[in-house]
């Protein structure tokens, strides 16, 4: 994508070319995940997951953004030219999803976490306008149990004032103390571009590309 002066995704740090690879709807068949390192993204259906993926990769149409939350019901895999893949996991927790749909999405997510031996990091997204929900904290604990590095991302911080941001920061510090694990933490906004280059740098450093 050509950059422009009004582009909030401005790349101070260039991210590798990223492209759609495949989608997975279940693990009942002999599904083969990429052998290369995997980096997952998970969060509630209104957490801004697709927008964040598009911002990090600087490709606005890579992950489909819908005005109706809950559209990501498959595991979407995006390859890169640099030897790792990004995994867009199903959104969960959307109030209009039926109990059956929610159960199916959580089951698919659980199957993925059990099968993805090369999953290095799991970015756990949560809208900064809300208190960190129990399911997201449980996801952090699940990662630790499975020896996957959890990375918490508080999204949409442009909608908070400074006082509210300080409260979110304090809440996250308390959560780290409770777990006894200082997980990596990012505050992002796809509208202003806040935190996007920091996330690119984190990913590329961990993949030993910078």
mmCIF file of C-alpha atoms in Angstrom:
data_model
loop_
_atom_site.group_PDB
_atom_site.id
_atom_site.type_symbol
_atom_site.label_atom_id
_atom_site.label_comp_id
_atom_site.label_asym_id
_atom_site.label_seq_id
_atom_site.Cartn_x
_atom_site.Cartn_y
_atom_site.Cartn_z
ATOM 1 C CA UNK A 1 0.000 0.000 0.000
ATOM 2 C CA UNK A 2 1.228 3.479 -0.811
ATOM 3 C CA UNK A 3 1.468 5.668 2.241
ATOM 4 C CA UNK A 4 -0.143 9.079 2.439
ATOM 5 C CA UNK A 5 0.074 11.984 4.826
ATOM 6 C CA UNK A 6 -3.331 11.053 6.313
ATOM 7 C CA UNK A 7 -2.461 7.414 6.864
ATOM 8 C CA UNK A 8 -2.578 6.637 10.636
ATOM 9 C CA UNK A 9 -0.802 3.316 9.967
ATOM 10 C CA UNK A 10 2.394 5.168 8.974
ATOM 11 C CA UNK A 11 5.218 2.647 8.896
ATOM 12 C CA UNK A 12 8.214 3.817 10.831
ATOM 13 C CA UNK A 13 8.920 0.084 11.034
ATOM 14 C CA UNK A 14 8.243 -1.838 7.844
ATOM 15 C CA UNK A 15 6.199 -5.032 8.305
ATOM 16 C CA UNK A 16 6.753 -7.953 5.905
ATOM 17 C CA UNK A 17 4.346 -8.371 2.994
ATOM 18 C CA UNK A 18 1.356 -10.312 4.322
ATOM 19 C CA UNK A 19 -1.263 -12.272 2.362
ATOM 20 C CA UNK A 20 -4.289 -14.507 2.990
ATOM 21 C CA UNK A 21 -3.322 -18.168 3.102
ATOM 22 C CA UNK A 22 -6.333 -20.263 4.168
ATOM 23 C CA UNK A 23 -9.269 -20.614 6.566
ATOM 24 C CA UNK A 24 -10.035 -23.442 8.984
ATOM 25 C CA UNK A 25 -13.569 -24.230 10.163
ATOM 26 C CA UNK A 26 -12.893 -27.332 12.234
ATOM 27 C CA UNK A 27 -10.206 -29.802 13.254
ATOM 28 C CA UNK A 28 -12.189 -32.970 12.583
ATOM 29 C CA UNK A 29 -10.211 -33.536 9.405
ATOM 30 C CA UNK A 30 -6.451 -33.868 9.176
ATOM 31 C CA UNK A 31 -5.867 -30.128 9.251
ATOM 32 C CA UNK A 32 -2.247 -29.101 8.865
ATOM 33 C CA UNK A 33 -1.134 -25.768 10.277
ATOM 34 C CA UNK A 34 1.950 -24.010 8.903
ATOM 35 C CA UNK A 35 5.197 -25.424 10.339
ATOM 36 C CA UNK A 36 6.675 -21.956 10.743
ATOM 37 C CA UNK A 37 6.211 -19.816 13.886
ATOM 38 C CA UNK A 38 2.604 -18.698 14.441
ATOM 39 C CA UNK A 39 1.386 -15.488 16.075
ATOM 40 C CA UNK A 40 -2.272 -15.519 17.131
ATOM 41 C CA UNK A 41 -4.810 -12.725 17.661
ATOM 42 C CA UNK A 42 -7.917 -13.326 19.756
ATOM 43 C CA UNK A 43 -10.560 -11.153 21.378
ATOM 44 C CA UNK A 44 -14.221 -10.372 21.689
ATOM 45 C CA UNK A 45 -16.111 -9.676 18.493
ATOM 46 C CA UNK A 46 -16.079 -5.903 19.111
ATOM 47 C CA UNK A 47 -12.449 -5.628 20.246
ATOM 48 C CA UNK A 48 -11.214 -4.278 16.894
ATOM 49 C CA UNK A 49 -9.190 -7.372 16.007
ATOM 50 C CA UNK A 50 -9.543 -7.145 12.225
ATOM 51 C CA UNK A 51 -8.756 -3.424 12.214
ATOM 52 C CA UNK A 52 -5.639 -4.039 14.313
ATOM 53 C CA UNK A 53 -4.380 -6.770 11.967
ATOM 54 C CA UNK A 54 -4.884 -4.450 9.008
ATOM 55 C CA UNK A 55 -3.031 -1.657 10.809
ATOM 56 C CA UNK A 56 -0.036 -3.796 11.836
ATOM 57 C CA UNK A 57 0.380 -5.195 8.314
ATOM 58 C CA UNK A 58 -0.481 -1.843 6.706
ATOM 59 C CA UNK A 59 -3.080 -3.582 4.516
ATOM 60 C CA UNK A 60 -6.535 -2.166 5.051
ATOM 61 C CA UNK A 61 -8.373 -5.035 3.342
ATOM 62 C CA UNK A 62 -6.351 -7.980 4.673
ATOM 63 C CA UNK A 63 -8.759 -8.955 7.468
ATOM 64 C CA UNK A 64 -12.395 -8.211 6.701
ATOM 65 C CA UNK A 65 -13.847 -5.507 8.946
ATOM 66 C CA UNK A 66 -17.608 -5.714 9.443
ATOM 67 C CA UNK A 67 -20.029 -3.273 11.048
ATOM 68 C CA UNK A 68 -21.730 -6.335 12.534
ATOM 69 C CA UNK A 69 -19.633 -7.911 15.321
ATOM 70 C CA UNK A 70 -19.243 -11.684 15.374
ATOM 71 C CA UNK A 71 -18.477 -12.208 11.682
ATOM 72 C CA UNK A 72 -15.120 -13.950 12.224
ATOM 73 C CA UNK A 73 -16.231 -17.542 12.840
ATOM 74 C CA UNK A 74 -13.289 -19.250 11.144
ATOM 75 C CA UNK A 75 -9.584 -19.395 11.868
ATOM 76 C CA UNK A 76 -8.011 -17.227 9.152
ATOM 77 C CA UNK A 77 -4.314 -17.711 8.450
ATOM 78 C CA UNK A 78 -2.163 -15.009 6.860
ATOM 79 C CA UNK A 79 1.290 -15.860 5.575
ATOM 80 C CA UNK A 80 4.277 -13.523 5.358
ATOM 81 C CA UNK A 81 7.379 -13.469 3.186
ATOM 82 C CA UNK A 82 9.533 -13.635 6.326
ATOM 83 C CA UNK A 83 8.937 -17.126 7.697
ATOM 84 C CA UNK A 84 6.018 -16.683 10.112
ATOM 85 C CA UNK A 85 2.215 -16.586 9.936
ATOM 86 C CA UNK A 86 -0.465 -14.474 11.623
ATOM 87 C CA UNK A 87 -3.588 -16.247 12.901
ATOM 88 C CA UNK A 88 -6.917 -14.388 13.147
ATOM 89 C CA UNK A 89 -8.932 -16.458 15.634
ATOM 90 C CA UNK A 90 -12.738 -16.417 15.974
ATOM 91 C CA UNK A 91 -14.232 -13.549 17.935
ATOM 92 C CA UNK A 92 -16.130 -14.535 21.064
ATOM 93 C CA UNK A 93 -18.516 -13.044 23.587
ATOM 94 C CA UNK A 94 -20.825 -11.195 21.163
ATOM 95 C CA UNK A 95 -24.230 -10.865 22.847
ATOM 96 C CA UNK A 96 -26.252 -11.658 19.702
ATOM 97 C CA UNK A 97 -24.435 -14.939 19.087
ATOM 98 C CA UNK A 98 -26.428 -17.968 20.163
ATOM 99 C CA UNK A 99 -25.165 -20.218 22.938
ATOM 100 C CA UNK A 100 -24.499 -22.892 20.293
ATOM 101 C CA UNK A 101 -22.430 -20.476 18.147
ATOM 102 C CA UNK A 102 -20.460 -19.263 21.157
ATOM 103 C CA UNK A 103 -19.739 -22.837 22.243
ATOM 104 C CA UNK A 104 -18.627 -23.794 18.719
ATOM 105 C CA UNK A 105 -16.249 -20.810 18.459
ATOM 106 C CA UNK A 106 -14.730 -21.478 21.887
ATOM 107 C CA UNK A 107 -14.322 -25.160 20.986
ATOM 108 C CA UNK A 108 -12.548 -24.226 17.738
ATOM 109 C CA UNK A 109 -10.271 -21.863 19.645
ATOM 110 C CA UNK A 110 -9.457 -24.531 22.239
ATOM 111 C CA UNK A 111 -8.679 -27.079 19.507
ATOM 112 C CA UNK A 112 -6.356 -24.611 17.846
ATOM 113 C CA UNK A 113 -4.459 -23.899 21.071
ATOM 114 C CA UNK A 114 -4.019 -27.644 21.625
ATOM 115 C CA UNK A 115 -2.863 -28.310 18.072
ATOM 116 C CA UNK A 116 -0.725 -25.238 17.315
ATOM 117 C CA UNK A 117 2.646 -26.441 18.592
ATOM 118 C CA UNK A 118 4.487 -23.613 16.844
ATOM 119 C CA UNK A 119 2.298 -20.851 18.340
ATOM 120 C CA UNK A 120 4.787 -18.441 19.917
ATOM 121 C CA UNK A 121 2.573 -15.573 21.031
ATOM 122 C CA UNK A 122 -1.109 -14.951 21.531
ATOM 123 C CA UNK A 123 -2.251 -11.325 21.399
ATOM 124 C CA UNK A 124 -5.344 -11.066 23.621
ATOM 125 C CA UNK A 125 -7.359 -7.990 22.683
ATOM 126 C CA UNK A 126 -9.774 -6.102 24.902
ATOM 127 C CA UNK A 127 -11.543 -2.772 24.329
ATOM 128 C CA UNK A 128 -9.942 -0.274 26.729
ATOM 129 C CA UNK A 129 -13.379 1.206 27.452
ATOM 130 C CA UNK A 130 -14.329 -1.840 29.486
ATOM 131 C CA UNK A 131 -12.865 -3.636 32.488
ATOM 132 C CA UNK A 132 -10.760 -6.648 31.512
ATOM 133 C CA UNK A 133 -13.356 -9.487 31.421
ATOM 134 C CA UNK A 134 -12.910 -12.848 33.157
ATOM 135 C CA UNK A 135 -12.682 -14.812 29.871
ATOM 136 C CA UNK A 136 -9.736 -12.724 28.677
ATOM 137 C CA UNK A 137 -7.906 -13.212 31.985
ATOM 138 C CA UNK A 138 -8.599 -16.937 31.743
ATOM 139 C CA UNK A 139 -7.070 -16.835 28.256
ATOM 140 C CA UNK A 140 -3.888 -15.360 29.752
ATOM 141 C CA UNK A 141 -3.798 -18.194 32.300
ATOM 142 C CA UNK A 142 -4.421 -20.802 29.587
ATOM 143 C CA UNK A 143 -1.460 -19.455 27.620
ATOM 144 C CA UNK A 144 0.797 -19.735 30.656
ATOM 145 C CA UNK A 145 -0.336 -23.330 31.218
ATOM 146 C CA UNK A 146 0.410 -24.200 27.583
ATOM 147 C CA UNK A 147 3.741 -22.322 27.604
ATOM 148 C CA UNK A 148 2.476 -19.767 25.074
ATOM 149 C CA UNK A 149 3.476 -16.136 25.683
ATOM 150 C CA UNK A 150 0.314 -14.054 26.333
ATOM 151 C CA UNK A 151 0.376 -10.434 25.159
ATOM 152 C CA UNK A 152 -2.493 -8.197 26.270
ATOM 153 C CA UNK A 153 -3.623 -5.430 23.901
ATOM 154 C CA UNK A 154 -6.028 -2.747 25.122
ATOM 155 C CA UNK A 155 -7.617 -1.328 21.974
ATOM 156 C CA UNK A 156 -9.474 1.908 21.104
ATOM 157 C CA UNK A 157 -7.542 4.008 23.639
ATOM 158 C CA UNK A 158 -8.280 7.133 21.570
ATOM 159 C CA UNK A 159 -11.771 7.021 23.105
ATOM 160 C CA UNK A 160 -10.374 7.501 26.639
ATOM 161 C CA UNK A 161 -9.182 10.637 28.382
ATOM 162 C CA UNK A 162 -5.895 10.655 30.312
ATOM 163 C CA UNK A 163 -7.552 9.870 33.648
ATOM 164 C CA UNK A 164 -9.325 6.864 32.150
ATOM 165 C CA UNK A 165 -6.085 5.643 30.549
ATOM 166 C CA UNK A 166 -4.351 5.833 33.922
ATOM 167 C CA UNK A 167 -7.119 3.720 35.461
ATOM 168 C CA UNK A 168 -6.724 1.064 32.736
ATOM 169 C CA UNK A 169 -2.939 1.059 33.252
ATOM 170 C CA UNK A 170 -3.402 0.554 36.999
ATOM 171 C CA UNK A 171 -5.939 -2.238 36.454
ATOM 172 C CA UNK A 172 -3.473 -4.044 34.180
ATOM 173 C CA UNK A 173 -0.700 -3.736 36.748
ATOM 174 C CA UNK A 174 -3.014 -5.233 39.377
ATOM 175 C CA UNK A 175 -3.865 -8.093 37.000
ATOM 176 C CA UNK A 176 -0.158 -8.809 36.467
ATOM 177 C CA UNK A 177 0.415 -8.873 40.221
ATOM 178 C CA UNK A 178 -2.556 -11.199 40.695
ATOM 179 C CA UNK A 179 -1.215 -13.644 38.119
ATOM 180 C CA UNK A 180 2.367 -13.235 39.254
ATOM 181 C CA UNK A 181 3.361 -12.778 35.606
ATOM 182 C CA UNK A 182 4.318 -9.409 34.016
ATOM 183 C CA UNK A 183 2.825 -10.092 30.569
ATOM 184 C CA UNK A 184 3.699 -7.741 27.680
ATOM 185 C CA UNK A 185 1.080 -4.994 27.363
ATOM 186 C CA UNK A 186 0.164 -2.618 24.531
ATOM 187 C CA UNK A 187 -2.273 0.303 24.320
ATOM 188 C CA UNK A 188 -3.436 0.845 20.738
ATOM 189 C CA UNK A 189 -5.682 2.901 18.496
ATOM 190 C CA UNK A 190 -6.148 2.176 14.811
ATOM 191 C CA UNK A 191 -7.637 5.666 14.412
ATOM 192 C CA UNK A 192 -4.595 7.560 15.699
ATOM 193 C CA UNK A 193 -1.979 4.863 15.027
ATOM 194 C CA UNK A 194 -0.982 4.714 18.708
ATOM 195 C CA UNK A 195 0.921 1.544 19.604
ATOM 196 C CA UNK A 196 0.960 0.158 16.057
ATOM 197 C CA UNK A 197 4.680 0.617 15.370
ATOM 198 C CA UNK A 198 5.449 -0.675 18.868
ATOM 199 C CA UNK A 199 3.545 -3.879 18.096
ATOM 200 C CA UNK A 200 5.330 -4.253 14.749
ATOM 201 C CA UNK A 201 8.672 -3.854 16.500
ATOM 202 C CA UNK A 202 7.722 -6.400 19.181
ATOM 203 C CA UNK A 203 6.725 -9.010 16.575
ATOM 204 C CA UNK A 204 9.773 -8.488 14.357
ATOM 205 C CA UNK A 205 12.189 -8.526 17.306
ATOM 206 C CA UNK A 206 10.712 -11.793 18.573
ATOM 207 C CA UNK A 207 10.941 -13.257 15.061
ATOM 208 C CA UNK A 208 14.585 -12.073 15.033
ATOM 209 C CA UNK A 209 14.030 -9.917 11.956
ATOM 210 C CA UNK A 210 15.333 -6.690 13.502
#
